[in-house]
Tab-separated table of C-alpha atoms and ligand atoms in Angstrom:
chain	number	residue	atom	x	y	z
A	1	LEU	CA	128.005	124.177	69.292
A	2	ALA	CA	128.019	125.681	72.789
A	3	LYS	CA	131.395	124.130	73.362
A	4	LYS	CA	132.718	125.607	70.160
A	5	GLU	CA	131.392	129.046	71.110
A	6	ARG	CA	133.048	128.826	74.470
A	7	GLY	CA	136.276	127.948	72.743
A	8	CYS	CA	135.996	131.019	70.557
A	9	THR	CA	135.297	133.268	73.496
A	10	PHE	CA	138.246	131.899	75.329
A	11	ARG	CA	140.561	132.423	72.389
A	12	PHE	CA	139.235	135.951	71.957
A	13	TYR	CA	140.156	136.892	75.511
A	14	GLU	CA	143.467	135.093	75.263
A	15	GLU	CA	144.435	137.073	72.180
A	16	ARG	CA	143.371	140.329	73.749
A	17	ASN	CA	145.411	139.635	76.865
A	18	PHE	CA	148.406	138.778	74.750
A	19	GLU	CA	148.087	141.995	72.810
A	20	ASP	CA	147.647	144.059	75.954
A	21	ALA	CA	150.688	142.440	77.522
A	22	VAL	CA	152.851	143.085	74.469
A	23	ASN	CA	151.704	146.683	74.267
A	24	GLN	CA	152.454	147.151	77.905
A	25	ILE	CA	155.980	145.831	77.587
A	26	THR	CA	156.793	148.092	74.672
A	27	LEU	CA	154.917	151.145	75.883
A	28	GLU	CA	155.805	151.231	79.560
A	29	PRO	CA	159.499	152.191	79.290
A	30	GLU	CA	158.491	154.433	76.411
A	31	LEU	CA	156.038	156.261	78.662
A	32	LEU	CA	158.706	157.090	81.218
A	33	ASN	CA	160.998	158.203	78.427
A	34	ALA	CA	158.213	160.304	76.932
A	35	LEU	CA	157.748	162.107	80.225
A	36	ARG	CA	161.471	162.793	80.488
A	37	GLN	CA	161.638	164.056	76.909
A	38	GLU	CA	158.450	166.119	77.175
A	39	GLN	CA	156.629	164.285	74.409
A	40	PHE	CA	153.281	165.032	76.036
A	41	VAL	CA	151.180	167.995	75.028
A	42	LEU	CA	148.028	169.532	76.411
A	43	HIS	CA	145.060	170.340	74.280
A	44	TYR	CA	142.250	172.492	75.603
A	45	GLN	CA	138.552	172.105	74.979
A	46	PRO	CA	136.425	175.205	75.576
A	47	ARG	CA	133.492	175.134	77.953
A	48	ILE	CA	130.781	177.385	76.560
A	49	ASP	CA	128.029	179.226	78.393
A	50	ILE	CA	125.050	177.966	76.446
A	51	HIS	CA	123.098	181.238	76.798
A	52	THR	CA	125.814	183.799	76.014
A	53	GLN	CA	127.883	181.464	73.766
A	54	ARG	CA	130.992	182.659	75.552
A	55	ILE	CA	133.979	180.547	76.512
A	56	VAL	CA	133.830	180.365	80.289
A	57	GLY	CA	136.590	177.851	80.815
A	58	VAL	CA	138.532	174.989	79.299
A	59	GLU	CA	139.437	171.418	80.138
A	60	ALA	CA	143.069	170.346	79.787
A	61	LEU	CA	143.359	167.034	77.930
A	62	ILE	CA	146.662	165.227	77.551
A	63	ARG	CA	147.998	163.845	74.258
A	64	TRP	CA	151.207	161.997	73.468
A	65	GLN	CA	153.137	163.287	70.487
A	66	HIS	CA	154.748	159.934	69.740
A	67	PRO	CA	157.865	160.154	67.532
A	68	GLU	CA	156.739	157.261	65.291
A	69	LYS	CA	153.064	156.669	65.981
A	70	GLY	CA	151.924	160.282	65.795
A	71	LEU	CA	149.437	161.881	68.156
A	72	LEU	CA	148.132	159.350	70.681
A	73	PHE	CA	144.954	159.887	72.695
A	74	PRO	CA	144.733	159.341	76.448
A	75	ASP	CA	142.704	156.133	76.208
A	76	THR	CA	145.783	154.432	74.717
A	77	PHE	CA	148.195	155.305	77.521
A	78	ILE	CA	146.403	156.614	80.657
A	79	PRO	CA	145.353	153.112	81.815
A	80	MET	CA	148.965	151.990	81.612
A	81	ALA	CA	150.199	155.125	83.340
A	82	GLU	CA	147.718	154.385	86.115
A	83	LYS	CA	148.810	150.767	86.417
A	84	SER	CA	152.493	151.627	86.568
A	85	GLY	CA	152.071	154.652	88.836
A	86	LEU	CA	153.556	156.941	86.201
A	87	ILE	CA	150.283	158.879	86.277
A	88	VAL	CA	151.550	160.526	89.467
A	89	PRO	CA	154.477	162.459	87.931
A	90	MET	CA	152.503	162.776	84.674
A	91	GLY	CA	149.648	164.364	86.626
A	92	TYR	CA	152.006	166.943	88.130
A	93	TRP	CA	153.412	167.661	84.691
A	94	VAL	CA	149.846	168.254	83.411
A	95	PHE	CA	148.970	170.529	86.313
A	96	ASN	CA	152.147	172.561	86.020
A	97	LYS	CA	151.890	172.872	82.243
A	98	ALA	CA	148.262	173.970	82.455
A	99	LEU	CA	149.179	176.679	84.975
A	100	GLU	CA	152.029	177.880	82.753
A	101	ASP	CA	149.714	178.030	79.755
A	102	MET	CA	147.163	180.003	81.793
A	103	LYS	CA	149.864	182.511	82.670
A	104	LEU	CA	150.742	182.876	78.986
A	105	LEU	CA	147.094	183.570	78.160
A	106	ASP	CA	146.782	186.005	81.082
A	107	ALA	CA	149.813	187.896	79.801
A	108	GLN	CA	148.035	188.282	76.436
A	109	GLY	CA	144.896	189.626	78.069
A	110	CYS	CA	142.934	186.417	77.458
A	111	GLU	CA	142.147	185.332	81.001
A	112	LEU	CA	140.242	182.103	81.420
A	113	ASN	CA	137.834	182.008	84.329
A	114	ARG	CA	138.440	178.374	84.938
A	115	ILE	CA	140.580	175.427	83.956
A	116	GLY	CA	139.528	171.819	84.443
A	117	ILE	CA	142.233	169.300	85.300
A	118	ASN	CA	141.493	165.565	85.408
A	119	LEU	CA	142.629	163.737	88.531
A	120	SER	CA	143.037	159.960	88.418
A	121	PHE	CA	142.094	157.768	91.411
A	122	ARG	CA	145.729	156.725	91.426
A	123	GLN	CA	146.967	160.251	92.170
A	124	PHE	CA	145.223	160.144	95.539
A	125	GLN	CA	147.519	157.284	96.525
A	126	ASP	CA	150.432	159.703	96.451
A	127	ASP	CA	151.037	161.057	99.952
A	128	THR	CA	152.519	164.262	98.590
A	129	LEU	CA	149.418	165.137	96.486
A	130	VAL	CA	148.164	168.023	98.611
A	131	PRO	CA	151.518	169.698	99.405
A	132	THR	CA	152.687	169.281	95.791
A	133	ILE	CA	149.527	170.856	94.375
A	134	ALA	CA	149.874	173.644	96.960
A	135	ARG	CA	153.492	174.252	95.976
A	136	LEU	CA	152.855	174.256	92.216
A	137	LEU	CA	149.898	176.581	92.680
A	138	SER	CA	151.693	179.141	94.801
A	139	ARG	CA	154.743	179.035	92.542
A	140	SER	CA	152.531	179.810	89.537
A	141	GLY	CA	150.761	182.729	91.182
A	142	ILE	CA	147.504	181.565	89.581
A	143	HIS	CA	144.473	182.185	91.786
A	144	ALA	CA	143.371	178.793	93.154
A	145	GLY	CA	139.693	179.544	92.496
A	146	ARG	CA	140.374	179.276	88.770
A	147	VAL	CA	141.335	175.600	89.070
A	148	GLU	CA	138.651	172.916	88.971
A	149	PHE	CA	139.793	169.340	89.468
A	150	GLU	CA	137.689	166.766	87.641
A	151	LEU	CA	137.027	163.598	89.631
A	152	THR	CA	135.110	160.506	88.726
A	153	GLU	CA	132.642	158.999	91.135
A	154	THR	CA	134.562	155.754	90.832
A	155	ALA	CA	137.765	157.423	92.028
A	156	VAL	CA	135.911	158.703	95.056
A	157	ALA	CA	134.246	155.355	95.751
A	158	LEU	CA	137.510	153.406	95.660
A	159	ASN	CA	138.779	154.852	98.916
A	160	GLU	CA	136.105	157.165	100.198
A	161	GLN	CA	137.561	158.289	103.470
A	162	HIS	CA	141.033	159.007	102.181
A	163	VAL	CA	139.837	160.710	98.997
A	164	SER	CA	137.322	162.829	100.943
A	165	GLN	CA	140.102	163.981	103.234
A	166	CYS	CA	142.350	164.913	100.289
A	167	ILE	CA	139.479	166.793	98.658
A	168	ALA	CA	138.795	168.668	101.887
A	169	ASP	CA	142.495	169.557	102.200
A	170	LEU	CA	142.702	170.664	98.567
A	171	SER	CA	139.541	172.740	99.041
A	172	THR	CA	141.192	174.756	101.761
A	173	LEU	CA	143.691	175.867	99.094
A	174	GLY	CA	140.742	177.394	97.234
A	175	VAL	CA	140.519	174.990	94.288
A	176	THR	CA	137.118	173.623	93.214
A	177	PHE	CA	135.891	170.221	92.055
A	178	SER	CA	133.633	168.702	89.463
A	179	LEU	CA	132.225	165.195	89.107
A	180	ASP	CA	133.169	163.983	85.625
A	181	ASP	CA	131.270	161.449	83.504
A	182	PHE	CA	128.399	161.953	85.925
A	183	GLY	CA	125.900	159.135	85.927
A	184	THR	CA	128.227	156.389	84.717
A	185	GLY	CA	130.287	155.628	87.831
A	186	TYR	CA	129.471	154.295	91.252
A	187	SER	CA	127.053	157.143	91.794
A	188	SER	CA	126.003	157.934	95.272
A	189	PHE	CA	123.956	160.882	96.432
A	190	ALA	CA	126.113	160.812	99.546
A	191	HIS	CA	129.060	162.067	97.448
A	192	LEU	CA	127.029	165.075	96.385
A	193	GLN	CA	126.038	165.735	99.940
A	194	LYS	CA	129.421	165.282	101.597
A	195	LEU	CA	131.953	166.480	99.054
A	196	PRO	CA	132.544	170.112	98.091
A	197	ILE	CA	131.516	169.609	94.448
A	198	ASN	CA	130.960	172.716	92.330
A	199	THR	CA	130.008	171.236	89.015
A	200	LEU	CA	128.390	168.135	87.532
A	201	LYS	CA	129.599	167.099	84.093
A	202	ILE	CA	126.973	164.951	82.377
A	203	ASP	CA	128.566	162.062	80.531
A	204	LYS	CA	128.490	162.289	76.761
A	205	ALA	CA	126.792	158.906	76.455
A	206	PHE	CA	123.587	160.478	77.847
A	207	VAL	CA	124.011	163.816	76.066
A	208	GLN	CA	124.414	162.174	72.671
A	209	GLY	CA	121.193	160.251	73.159
A	210	VAL	CA	118.875	163.118	74.114
A	211	THR	CA	117.203	163.521	70.741
A	212	ASP	CA	116.761	159.815	69.920
A	213	ASN	CA	116.364	158.114	73.254
A	214	PRO	CA	113.627	159.245	75.667
A	215	ASP	CA	115.424	157.594	78.582
A	216	ASP	CA	118.621	159.547	77.911
A	217	ALA	CA	116.579	162.745	77.638
A	218	GLU	CA	114.931	162.048	80.978
A	219	ILE	CA	118.266	161.257	82.637
A	220	VAL	CA	119.837	164.468	81.344
A	221	ARG	CA	116.849	166.510	82.523
A	222	ALA	CA	117.052	164.852	85.936
A	223	ILE	CA	120.782	165.601	86.297
A	224	ILE	CA	120.263	169.250	85.291
A	225	ASN	CA	117.499	169.629	87.882
A	226	LEU	CA	119.508	167.829	90.531
A	227	ALA	CA	122.504	170.089	89.923
A	228	HIS	CA	120.402	173.242	90.082
A	229	ASN	CA	118.522	172.190	93.200
A	230	LEU	CA	121.871	171.548	94.868
A	231	ARG	CA	123.171	174.928	93.589
A	232	LYS	CA	125.810	173.418	91.328
A	233	ASP	CA	126.825	174.258	87.785
A	234	VAL	CA	126.066	171.665	85.168
A	235	VAL	CA	128.057	170.986	82.010
A	236	ALA	CA	126.885	168.732	79.187
A	237	GLU	CA	129.806	166.863	77.651
A	238	GLY	CA	129.964	165.661	74.076
A	239	ALA	CA	127.227	167.735	72.412
A	240	GLU	CA	127.791	167.488	68.665
A	241	THR	CA	124.559	168.633	66.995
A	242	ALA	CA	122.336	171.711	66.975
A	243	GLU	CA	119.417	169.499	68.067
A	244	GLN	CA	121.315	168.424	71.167
A	245	ILE	CA	122.213	172.052	71.920
A	246	ASN	CA	118.560	173.089	71.564
A	247	PHE	CA	117.469	170.350	73.918
A	248	LEU	CA	120.071	171.480	76.465
A	249	LYS	CA	119.005	175.122	76.128
A	250	ARG	CA	115.332	174.267	76.542
A	251	ASN	CA	116.158	172.321	79.655
A	252	GLU	CA	118.297	175.112	81.096
A	253	CYS	CA	121.657	173.426	81.087
A	254	ASP	CA	124.320	176.062	81.948
A	255	GLN	CA	127.332	175.004	79.951
A	256	VAL	CA	128.347	172.756	77.089
A	257	GLN	CA	131.633	171.165	76.181
A	258	GLY	CA	131.461	169.374	72.869
A	259	TYR	CA	132.505	169.187	69.237
A	260	PHE	CA	129.491	171.314	68.248
A	261	TYR	CA	131.396	174.321	69.594
A	262	SER	CA	134.972	173.107	69.499
A	263	LYS	CA	137.172	170.048	69.610
A	264	PRO	CA	140.093	170.099	72.023
A	265	VAL	CA	142.709	172.388	70.454
A	266	ALA	CA	146.382	173.225	70.934
A	267	LEU	CA	147.220	176.401	72.854
A	268	PRO	CA	147.784	178.677	69.824
A	269	LEU	CA	144.329	177.861	68.469
A	270	LEU	CA	142.721	178.384	71.879
A	271	PHE	CA	144.488	181.725	72.023
A	272	LYS	CA	143.022	182.596	68.634
A	273	GLN	CA	139.516	181.628	69.749
A	274	LEU	CA	139.835	183.736	72.900
A	275	LYS	CA	141.188	186.693	70.968
A	276	GLN	CA	138.302	186.496	68.491
A	277	GLN	CA	135.854	186.396	71.364
A	278	ARG	CA	137.500	189.422	72.956
A	279	GLN	CA	137.294	191.346	69.687
A	280	LYS	CA	133.664	190.406	69.216
A	281	LEU	CA	132.827	191.586	72.733
A	282	ALA	CA	134.754	194.835	72.220
A	283	GLY	CA	132.915	195.296	68.911
A	284	ALA	CA	129.562	194.738	70.607
A	285	GLU	CA	130.451	197.339	73.239
A	286	THR	CA	131.396	200.045	70.748
A	287	GLU	CA	128.233	199.274	68.811
A	288	ALA	CA	126.182	199.738	71.951
A	289	GLU	CA	127.967	202.995	72.673
A	290	THR	CA	127.441	204.484	69.215
A	291	GLU	CA	123.762	203.621	69.464
A	292	LYS	CA	123.406	205.664	72.646
B	301	C2E	P1	137.026	163.239	80.088
B	301	C2E	O1	137.706	163.887	81.223
B	301	C2E	O2	135.603	162.847	80.272
B	301	C2E	O3	137.200	164.225	78.842
B	301	C2E	C1	136.252	164.440	77.846
B	301	C2E	C2	136.529	163.583	76.636
B	301	C2E	O4	135.430	163.697	75.738
B	301	C2E	C3	137.775	164.040	75.849
B	301	C2E	O5	138.386	162.883	75.262
B	301	C2E	C4	137.133	164.903	74.755
B	301	C2E	O6	137.937	165.041	73.595
B	301	C2E	C5	135.889	164.092	74.465
B	301	C2E	N1	134.847	164.894	73.823
B	301	C2E	C6	134.483	166.174	74.121
B	301	C2E	N2	133.475	166.574	73.317
B	301	C2E	C7	133.183	165.541	72.504
B	301	C2E	C8	132.223	165.348	71.440
B	301	C2E	O7	131.440	166.224	71.108
B	301	C2E	N3	132.239	164.133	70.824
B	301	C2E	C9	133.089	163.138	71.187
B	301	C2E	N4	133.018	161.982	70.536
B	301	C2E	N5	134.008	163.285	72.172
B	301	C2E	C10	134.051	164.479	72.812
B	301	C2E	P2	139.961	162.611	75.348
B	301	C2E	O8	140.731	163.877	75.248
B	301	C2E	O9	140.260	161.499	74.413
B	301	C2E	O10	140.142	162.109	76.842
B	301	C2E	C11	139.593	160.893	77.282
B	301	C2E	C12	139.736	160.726	78.770
B	301	C2E	O11	141.113	160.613	79.143
B	301	C2E	C13	139.220	161.926	79.571
B	301	C2E	O12	137.818	161.881	79.661
B	301	C2E	C14	139.921	161.698	80.892
B	301	C2E	O13	139.240	160.729	81.650
B	301	C2E	C15	141.259	161.109	80.449
B	301	C2E	N6	142.286	162.180	80.474
B	301	C2E	C16	142.582	163.110	79.550
B	301	C2E	N7	143.579	163.932	79.960
B	301	C2E	C17	143.922	163.504	81.208
B	301	C2E	C18	144.877	163.936	82.187
B	301	C2E	O14	145.611	164.924	82.025
B	301	C2E	N8	144.933	163.215	83.352
B	301	C2E	C19	144.098	162.145	83.597
B	301	C2E	N9	144.237	161.504	84.784
B	301	C2E	N10	143.200	161.727	82.720
B	301	C2E	C20	143.097	162.399	81.537
B	302	MG	MG1	137.340	165.423	82.404
B	303	MG	MG1	133.883	163.301	81.023
B	304	MG	MG1	136.243	160.019	81.042
């Protein structure tokens, strides 16, 4: 029986590898082509201040508008882009596009305080990372303090010295950093101590467990306290229910990014959300004035 099970396991992996390999062969040239033909789009997910309910920033999330397969999510193509190195030009495309979109929103009077941009470990292997980011930033005219690069602990751990140096160099430009998926990577308190990290983003796996799993609740509380004691912002990712939001409020989490408030949306819908918020705030102000 054991032998038979082993056989099954082996076949399972073999089939998976075969599938992965086939996908890679068909998708890899397609990826390069997609970049050339601008088939990628950015969606934006609002980051909400849990106490004021206001949008305080967004995260840029890439999607592939595939001509036949429809809208593809990053999990289906980012790993391949990382393996092939295509993530490097793709990453610059993302950064540049996000800055352009910010300028469009600024021009409409809907300024975002902050935009989160994911950086892959692989992008640090590009020697031109720092000067390219510097060039794109200054060309855009966007204030560097509005940009927050999202790193994973694993990316940092892979080549600590080099990545730390890049982060230090990027920091001198004025950009800020967050640790993404916090708690799931090769966590080290040394990263928190040595790197100029502004924000901890609690992984959604913990956040989604807070109301059912006492361990998840304890972990989330611990991360919130850790962030506050180190004077960092803390964002809970992936909150979907009112119960989760209440837990986060009770435990003084600052910000939430999750489906409960909004899924990632295309720019026109983000614009609409920001405009509505602006109108609501203006309405609240006139109300306050008439009461005086
Ligand atoms: P991430 O940076 O941790 O982004 C958050 C992910 O959680 C997004 O998935 C978002 O849609 C999802 N999410 C947010 N709230 C909820 C919720 O309430 N419920 C659930 N179920 N999911 C929620 P998405 O857009 O599929 O992105 C997956 C990952 O792909 C990202 O994780 C990031 O690691 C990577 N990625 C996305 N865009 C880029 C990019 O431009 N560059 C790089 N290097 N990686 C990217
Ligand atoms: Mg992220
Ligand atoms: Mg995350
Ligand atoms: Mg992730």
